[in-house]
């Protein structure tokens, strides 16, 4: 009598169950050399920004005044030269990484909490809730983000907290749209119906079933939005509406150096390179996260 052979489990599925979804994402992410280069660059920038406090004196080299050493060109003593007040530009750039990264990350966290929360509610409940939320987003979306951020910063004053809030608010509509689109494909899935049938309450379904399954596109969007937030923060600081002086924010340093750009171009060159390198590295991380987390891009 013929007996059916027991089918061996699919090796790919078995491996997926062993390593877990986040381990698989990390495995796929590591294959992207550009994404790994971006991650290493950001880690180095964060490390030097943290260590700067232990290596340099904040009061004398960052916000102090030393007219004797003003406008010194790059040298072994001052790698990136000094500004019009005699402050070391290299040290200020290292300290400025704290403000630029902190503003970018915190602003995106504001966008994620507000925008994703509204988008999840709109996608899950639909009806009048969806209409009110998404029509509000449609009203905000056409407004140029920088113009809206300028209006908020002008209305509430110049401070780091206001800067984070202003940049966070302008990024709310994209997060709401991404979260809503993701939830629309999740809310009719069988596991959601099973959760309802088991007696789970609405907030439990949203928190423990909908949100975890909608995280992937939100995480990818968050990573890419950090770069945009850093550029917006630098733009506002350049216009005098961002981080207040004499704090060493990169956009503010560009603004200070523009008056001396003809004879002392290094004052704008190095802060500009810092912004460019950081934004490029974060964009590479975002591209790697998108490729690793989007199943349609799996080879």
mmCIF file of C-alpha atoms in Angstrom, residues 60-286:
data_model
loop_
_atom_site.group_PDB
_atom_site.id
_atom_site.type_symbol
_atom_site.label_atom_id
_atom_site.label_comp_id
_atom_site.label_asym_id
_atom_site.label_seq_id
_atom_site.Cartn_x
_atom_site.Cartn_y
_atom_site.Cartn_z
ATOM 1 C CA UNK A 60 34.913 79.385 25.597
ATOM 2 C CA UNK A 61 34.939 77.479 22.287
ATOM 3 C CA UNK A 62 31.230 77.395 21.432
ATOM 4 C CA UNK A 63 29.453 80.473 22.791
ATOM 5 C CA UNK A 64 32.379 82.547 24.067
ATOM 6 C CA UNK A 65 34.107 85.499 22.397
ATOM 7 C CA UNK A 66 37.813 85.573 21.500
ATOM 8 C CA UNK A 67 38.394 88.539 19.204
ATOM 9 C CA UNK A 68 42.139 87.860 19.041
ATOM 10 C CA UNK A 69 41.463 84.622 17.122
ATOM 11 C CA UNK A 70 38.591 85.948 15.003
ATOM 12 C CA UNK A 71 38.341 84.889 11.346
ATOM 13 C CA UNK A 72 41.313 82.535 11.416
ATOM 14 C CA UNK A 73 41.513 80.273 8.331
ATOM 15 C CA UNK A 74 41.546 76.468 8.702
ATOM 16 C CA UNK A 75 44.742 75.242 10.368
ATOM 17 C CA UNK A 76 46.016 72.478 12.596
ATOM 18 C CA UNK A 77 44.886 74.490 15.641
ATOM 19 C CA UNK A 78 41.433 75.221 14.201
ATOM 20 C CA UNK A 79 40.593 72.555 11.620
ATOM 21 C CA UNK A 80 37.626 74.448 10.119
ATOM 22 C CA UNK A 81 38.823 77.926 11.062
ATOM 23 C CA UNK A 82 37.138 80.407 13.416
ATOM 24 C CA UNK A 83 34.157 82.725 13.014
ATOM 25 C CA UNK A 84 33.877 86.481 13.510
ATOM 26 C CA UNK A 85 33.857 86.022 17.290
ATOM 27 C CA UNK A 86 36.895 83.741 17.395
ATOM 28 C CA UNK A 87 34.862 80.587 18.078
ATOM 29 C CA UNK A 88 36.118 77.290 16.674
ATOM 30 C CA UNK A 89 33.841 76.296 13.770
ATOM 31 C CA UNK A 90 34.683 72.584 14.002
ATOM 32 C CA UNK A 91 33.702 72.453 17.680
ATOM 33 C CA UNK A 92 30.512 74.400 17.002
ATOM 34 C CA UNK A 93 29.579 71.971 14.229
ATOM 35 C CA UNK A 94 30.039 69.042 16.611
ATOM 36 C CA UNK A 95 27.832 70.695 19.222
ATOM 37 C CA UNK A 96 25.401 71.783 16.513
ATOM 38 C CA UNK A 97 24.758 68.144 15.632
ATOM 39 C CA UNK A 98 22.939 67.873 18.957
ATOM 40 C CA UNK A 99 20.469 70.602 18.101
ATOM 41 C CA UNK A 100 19.929 69.612 14.466
ATOM 42 C CA UNK A 101 19.408 65.911 15.209
ATOM 43 C CA UNK A 102 17.345 66.571 18.352
ATOM 44 C CA UNK A 103 15.044 68.984 16.524
ATOM 45 C CA UNK A 104 14.663 66.626 13.568
ATOM 46 C CA UNK A 105 13.934 63.532 15.646
ATOM 47 C CA UNK A 106 11.618 65.233 18.151
ATOM 48 C CA UNK A 107 9.695 67.013 15.385
ATOM 49 C CA UNK A 108 9.121 63.705 13.616
ATOM 50 C CA UNK A 109 7.953 62.138 16.896
ATOM 51 C CA UNK A 110 5.337 64.907 17.156
ATOM 52 C CA UNK A 111 4.255 64.179 13.584
ATOM 53 C CA UNK A 112 4.078 60.446 14.218
ATOM 54 C CA UNK A 113 2.002 60.754 17.382
ATOM 55 C CA UNK A 114 -0.481 63.264 15.953
ATOM 56 C CA UNK A 115 -0.564 62.304 12.281
ATOM 57 C CA UNK A 116 -0.434 58.533 12.650
ATOM 58 C CA UNK A 117 -2.964 58.625 15.480
ATOM 59 C CA UNK A 118 -5.432 60.607 13.385
ATOM 60 C CA UNK A 119 -4.790 58.447 10.319
ATOM 61 C CA UNK A 120 -5.367 55.218 12.257
ATOM 62 C CA UNK A 121 -8.651 56.532 13.665
ATOM 63 C CA UNK A 122 -9.768 57.701 10.221
ATOM 64 C CA UNK A 123 -8.909 54.410 8.556
ATOM 65 C CA UNK A 124 -10.409 52.203 11.258
ATOM 66 C CA UNK A 125 -13.705 53.976 11.934
ATOM 67 C CA UNK A 126 -14.381 55.482 8.503
ATOM 68 C CA UNK A 127 -17.578 57.460 7.982
ATOM 69 C CA UNK A 128 -17.853 60.933 9.462
ATOM 70 C CA UNK A 129 -14.671 60.452 11.500
ATOM 71 C CA UNK A 130 -12.650 59.750 8.369
ATOM 72 C CA UNK A 131 -14.268 62.611 6.491
ATOM 73 C CA UNK A 132 -13.532 65.208 9.175
ATOM 74 C CA UNK A 133 -9.932 64.107 9.725
ATOM 75 C CA UNK A 134 -8.930 63.680 6.104
ATOM 76 C CA UNK A 135 -10.637 66.858 4.885
ATOM 77 C CA UNK A 136 -8.717 68.748 7.572
ATOM 78 C CA UNK A 137 -5.512 67.153 6.292
ATOM 79 C CA UNK A 138 -6.481 68.147 2.751
ATOM 80 C CA UNK A 139 -6.766 71.768 3.877
ATOM 81 C CA UNK A 140 -3.323 71.730 5.540
ATOM 82 C CA UNK A 141 -1.461 69.737 2.860
ATOM 83 C CA UNK A 142 -1.440 72.386 0.053
ATOM 84 C CA UNK A 143 0.154 74.988 2.338
ATOM 85 C CA UNK A 144 3.949 75.063 1.739
ATOM 86 C CA UNK A 145 5.547 73.388 4.740
ATOM 87 C CA UNK A 146 8.231 76.029 5.206
ATOM 88 C CA UNK A 147 5.673 78.847 5.032
ATOM 89 C CA UNK A 148 3.470 77.150 7.639
ATOM 90 C CA UNK A 149 6.489 76.569 9.882
ATOM 91 C CA UNK A 150 7.460 80.242 9.542
ATOM 92 C CA UNK A 151 3.934 81.318 10.551
ATOM 93 C CA UNK A 152 3.958 79.080 13.639
ATOM 94 C CA UNK A 153 7.458 80.159 14.683
ATOM 95 C CA UNK A 154 6.574 83.824 14.218
ATOM 96 C CA UNK A 155 3.340 83.495 16.191
ATOM 97 C CA UNK A 156 4.772 81.635 19.196
ATOM 98 C CA UNK A 157 8.279 83.069 19.380
ATOM 99 C CA UNK A 158 11.797 81.809 18.837
ATOM 100 C CA UNK A 159 12.712 78.751 20.899
ATOM 101 C CA UNK A 160 13.746 75.141 20.392
ATOM 102 C CA UNK A 161 10.382 73.841 21.619
ATOM 103 C CA UNK A 162 8.425 76.033 19.210
ATOM 104 C CA UNK A 163 10.751 74.984 16.395
ATOM 105 C CA UNK A 164 10.071 71.289 17.085
ATOM 106 C CA UNK A 165 6.321 71.937 17.244
ATOM 107 C CA UNK A 166 6.305 73.968 14.026
ATOM 108 C CA UNK A 167 8.202 71.338 12.041
ATOM 109 C CA UNK A 168 6.138 68.556 13.601
ATOM 110 C CA UNK A 169 2.812 70.145 12.641
ATOM 111 C CA UNK A 170 3.742 70.614 8.973
ATOM 112 C CA UNK A 171 4.473 66.872 8.666
ATOM 113 C CA UNK A 172 1.191 65.693 10.201
ATOM 114 C CA UNK A 173 -0.793 65.286 6.912
ATOM 115 C CA UNK A 174 1.689 62.864 5.246
ATOM 116 C CA UNK A 175 1.706 60.627 8.308
ATOM 117 C CA UNK A 176 -2.079 60.710 8.542
ATOM 118 C CA UNK A 177 -2.392 59.691 4.897
ATOM 119 C CA UNK A 178 0.151 56.872 5.191
ATOM 120 C CA UNK A 179 -1.414 55.498 8.394
ATOM 121 C CA UNK A 180 -4.955 55.659 6.971
ATOM 122 C CA UNK A 181 -3.941 53.845 3.785
ATOM 123 C CA UNK A 182 -2.258 51.125 5.799
ATOM 124 C CA UNK A 183 -5.202 50.673 8.173
ATOM 125 C CA UNK A 184 -7.704 50.453 5.309
ATOM 126 C CA UNK A 185 -6.013 47.235 4.173
ATOM 127 C CA UNK A 186 -5.854 45.845 7.713
ATOM 128 C CA UNK A 187 -9.284 46.510 9.211
ATOM 129 C CA UNK A 188 -11.063 43.919 7.041
ATOM 130 C CA UNK A 189 -8.533 41.151 7.661
ATOM 131 C CA UNK A 190 -9.668 37.902 9.272
ATOM 132 C CA UNK A 191 -7.643 38.379 12.442
ATOM 133 C CA UNK A 192 -9.494 41.662 13.093
ATOM 134 C CA UNK A 193 -12.820 39.857 12.712
ATOM 135 C CA UNK A 194 -11.549 37.123 15.027
ATOM 136 C CA UNK A 195 -10.608 39.710 17.639
ATOM 137 C CA UNK A 196 -14.092 41.242 17.465
ATOM 138 C CA UNK A 197 -15.696 37.808 17.737
ATOM 139 C CA UNK A 198 -13.614 37.040 20.823
ATOM 140 C CA UNK A 199 -15.100 40.068 22.595
ATOM 141 C CA UNK A 200 -12.131 42.436 22.358
ATOM 142 C CA UNK A 201 -12.984 46.110 22.769
ATOM 143 C CA UNK A 202 -12.356 48.651 20.045
ATOM 144 C CA UNK A 203 -9.341 50.265 21.726
ATOM 145 C CA UNK A 204 -7.808 46.823 22.311
ATOM 146 C CA UNK A 205 -8.205 45.932 18.646
ATOM 147 C CA UNK A 206 -6.613 49.220 17.597
ATOM 148 C CA UNK A 207 -3.702 49.053 20.048
ATOM 149 C CA UNK A 208 -2.859 45.354 19.884
ATOM 150 C CA UNK A 209 -3.897 44.364 16.362
ATOM 151 C CA UNK A 210 -4.160 47.365 14.047
ATOM 152 C CA UNK A 211 -1.212 49.496 15.190
ATOM 153 C CA UNK A 212 1.452 46.731 15.180
ATOM 154 C CA UNK A 213 0.491 45.717 11.651
ATOM 155 C CA UNK A 214 0.517 49.316 10.405
ATOM 156 C CA UNK A 215 3.960 50.169 11.790
ATOM 157 C CA UNK A 216 6.122 49.289 8.775
ATOM 158 C CA UNK A 217 5.111 52.160 6.435
ATOM 159 C CA UNK A 218 5.023 54.571 9.391
ATOM 160 C CA UNK A 219 8.589 53.656 10.387
ATOM 161 C CA UNK A 220 9.819 54.111 6.829
ATOM 162 C CA UNK A 221 8.038 57.462 6.549
ATOM 163 C CA UNK A 222 9.480 58.558 9.905
ATOM 164 C CA UNK A 223 13.050 57.778 8.871
ATOM 165 C CA UNK A 224 12.753 59.763 5.660
ATOM 166 C CA UNK A 225 11.004 62.676 7.360
ATOM 167 C CA UNK A 226 13.902 63.201 9.803
ATOM 168 C CA UNK A 227 16.064 64.416 6.919
ATOM 169 C CA UNK A 228 13.352 66.848 5.783
ATOM 170 C CA UNK A 229 12.915 68.072 9.358
ATOM 171 C CA UNK A 230 16.645 68.811 9.666
ATOM 172 C CA UNK A 231 16.569 70.830 6.443
ATOM 173 C CA UNK A 232 13.472 72.747 7.585
ATOM 174 C CA UNK A 233 15.050 73.449 10.988
ATOM 175 C CA UNK A 234 18.215 74.728 9.309
ATOM 176 C CA UNK A 235 16.136 76.899 6.968
ATOM 177 C CA UNK A 236 14.234 78.466 9.855
ATOM 178 C CA UNK A 237 17.448 79.057 11.804
ATOM 179 C CA UNK A 238 18.986 80.633 8.694
ATOM 180 C CA UNK A 239 16.027 83.035 8.601
ATOM 181 C CA UNK A 240 16.422 83.813 12.321
ATOM 182 C CA UNK A 241 13.295 81.885 13.384
ATOM 183 C CA UNK A 242 14.876 78.661 14.620
ATOM 184 C CA UNK A 243 17.340 77.861 17.383
ATOM 185 C CA UNK A 244 18.203 81.172 19.104
ATOM 186 C CA UNK A 245 21.729 82.522 18.945
ATOM 187 C CA UNK A 246 24.435 81.964 20.096
ATOM 188 C CA UNK A 247 23.500 78.257 20.197
ATOM 189 C CA UNK A 248 25.470 76.460 17.451
ATOM 190 C CA UNK A 249 22.771 75.191 15.081
ATOM 191 C CA UNK A 250 23.973 74.482 11.538
ATOM 192 C CA UNK A 251 21.424 76.719 9.816
ATOM 193 C CA UNK A 252 22.266 79.565 12.181
ATOM 194 C CA UNK A 253 25.961 79.083 11.432
ATOM 195 C CA UNK A 254 25.192 79.366 7.720
ATOM 196 C CA UNK A 255 23.306 82.578 8.422
ATOM 197 C CA UNK A 256 26.245 84.013 10.384
ATOM 198 C CA UNK A 257 28.718 83.082 7.661
ATOM 199 C CA UNK A 258 26.787 84.502 4.707
ATOM 200 C CA UNK A 259 28.047 88.018 5.513
ATOM 201 C CA UNK A 260 31.639 86.829 5.158
ATOM 202 C CA UNK A 261 31.187 84.384 2.275
ATOM 203 C CA UNK A 262 33.326 86.387 -0.187
ATOM 204 C CA UNK A 263 36.520 86.434 1.884
ATOM 205 C CA UNK A 264 35.883 83.637 4.418
ATOM 206 C CA UNK A 265 33.922 81.040 2.508
ATOM 207 C CA UNK A 266 34.863 78.286 4.961
ATOM 208 C CA UNK A 267 32.377 79.772 7.451
ATOM 209 C CA UNK A 268 29.501 78.560 5.250
ATOM 210 C CA UNK A 269 31.256 75.636 3.552
ATOM 211 C CA UNK A 270 31.675 73.392 6.576
ATOM 212 C CA UNK A 271 28.203 73.851 8.161
ATOM 213 C CA UNK A 272 26.699 73.258 4.704
ATOM 214 C CA UNK A 273 28.710 70.059 4.313
ATOM 215 C CA UNK A 274 27.548 68.912 7.754
ATOM 216 C CA UNK A 275 23.899 69.361 6.740
ATOM 217 C CA UNK A 276 24.470 67.653 3.389
ATOM 218 C CA UNK A 277 26.298 64.650 4.881
ATOM 219 C CA UNK A 278 23.733 64.130 7.642
ATOM 220 C CA UNK A 279 20.724 64.420 5.340
ATOM 221 C CA UNK A 280 22.333 62.074 2.796
ATOM 222 C CA UNK A 281 23.081 59.485 5.482
ATOM 223 C CA UNK A 282 19.525 59.609 6.872
ATOM 224 C CA UNK A 283 18.051 59.301 3.374
ATOM 225 C CA UNK A 284 20.210 56.224 2.765
ATOM 226 C CA UNK A 285 18.869 54.733 6.006
ATOM 227 C CA UNK A 286 15.319 55.489 4.887
#
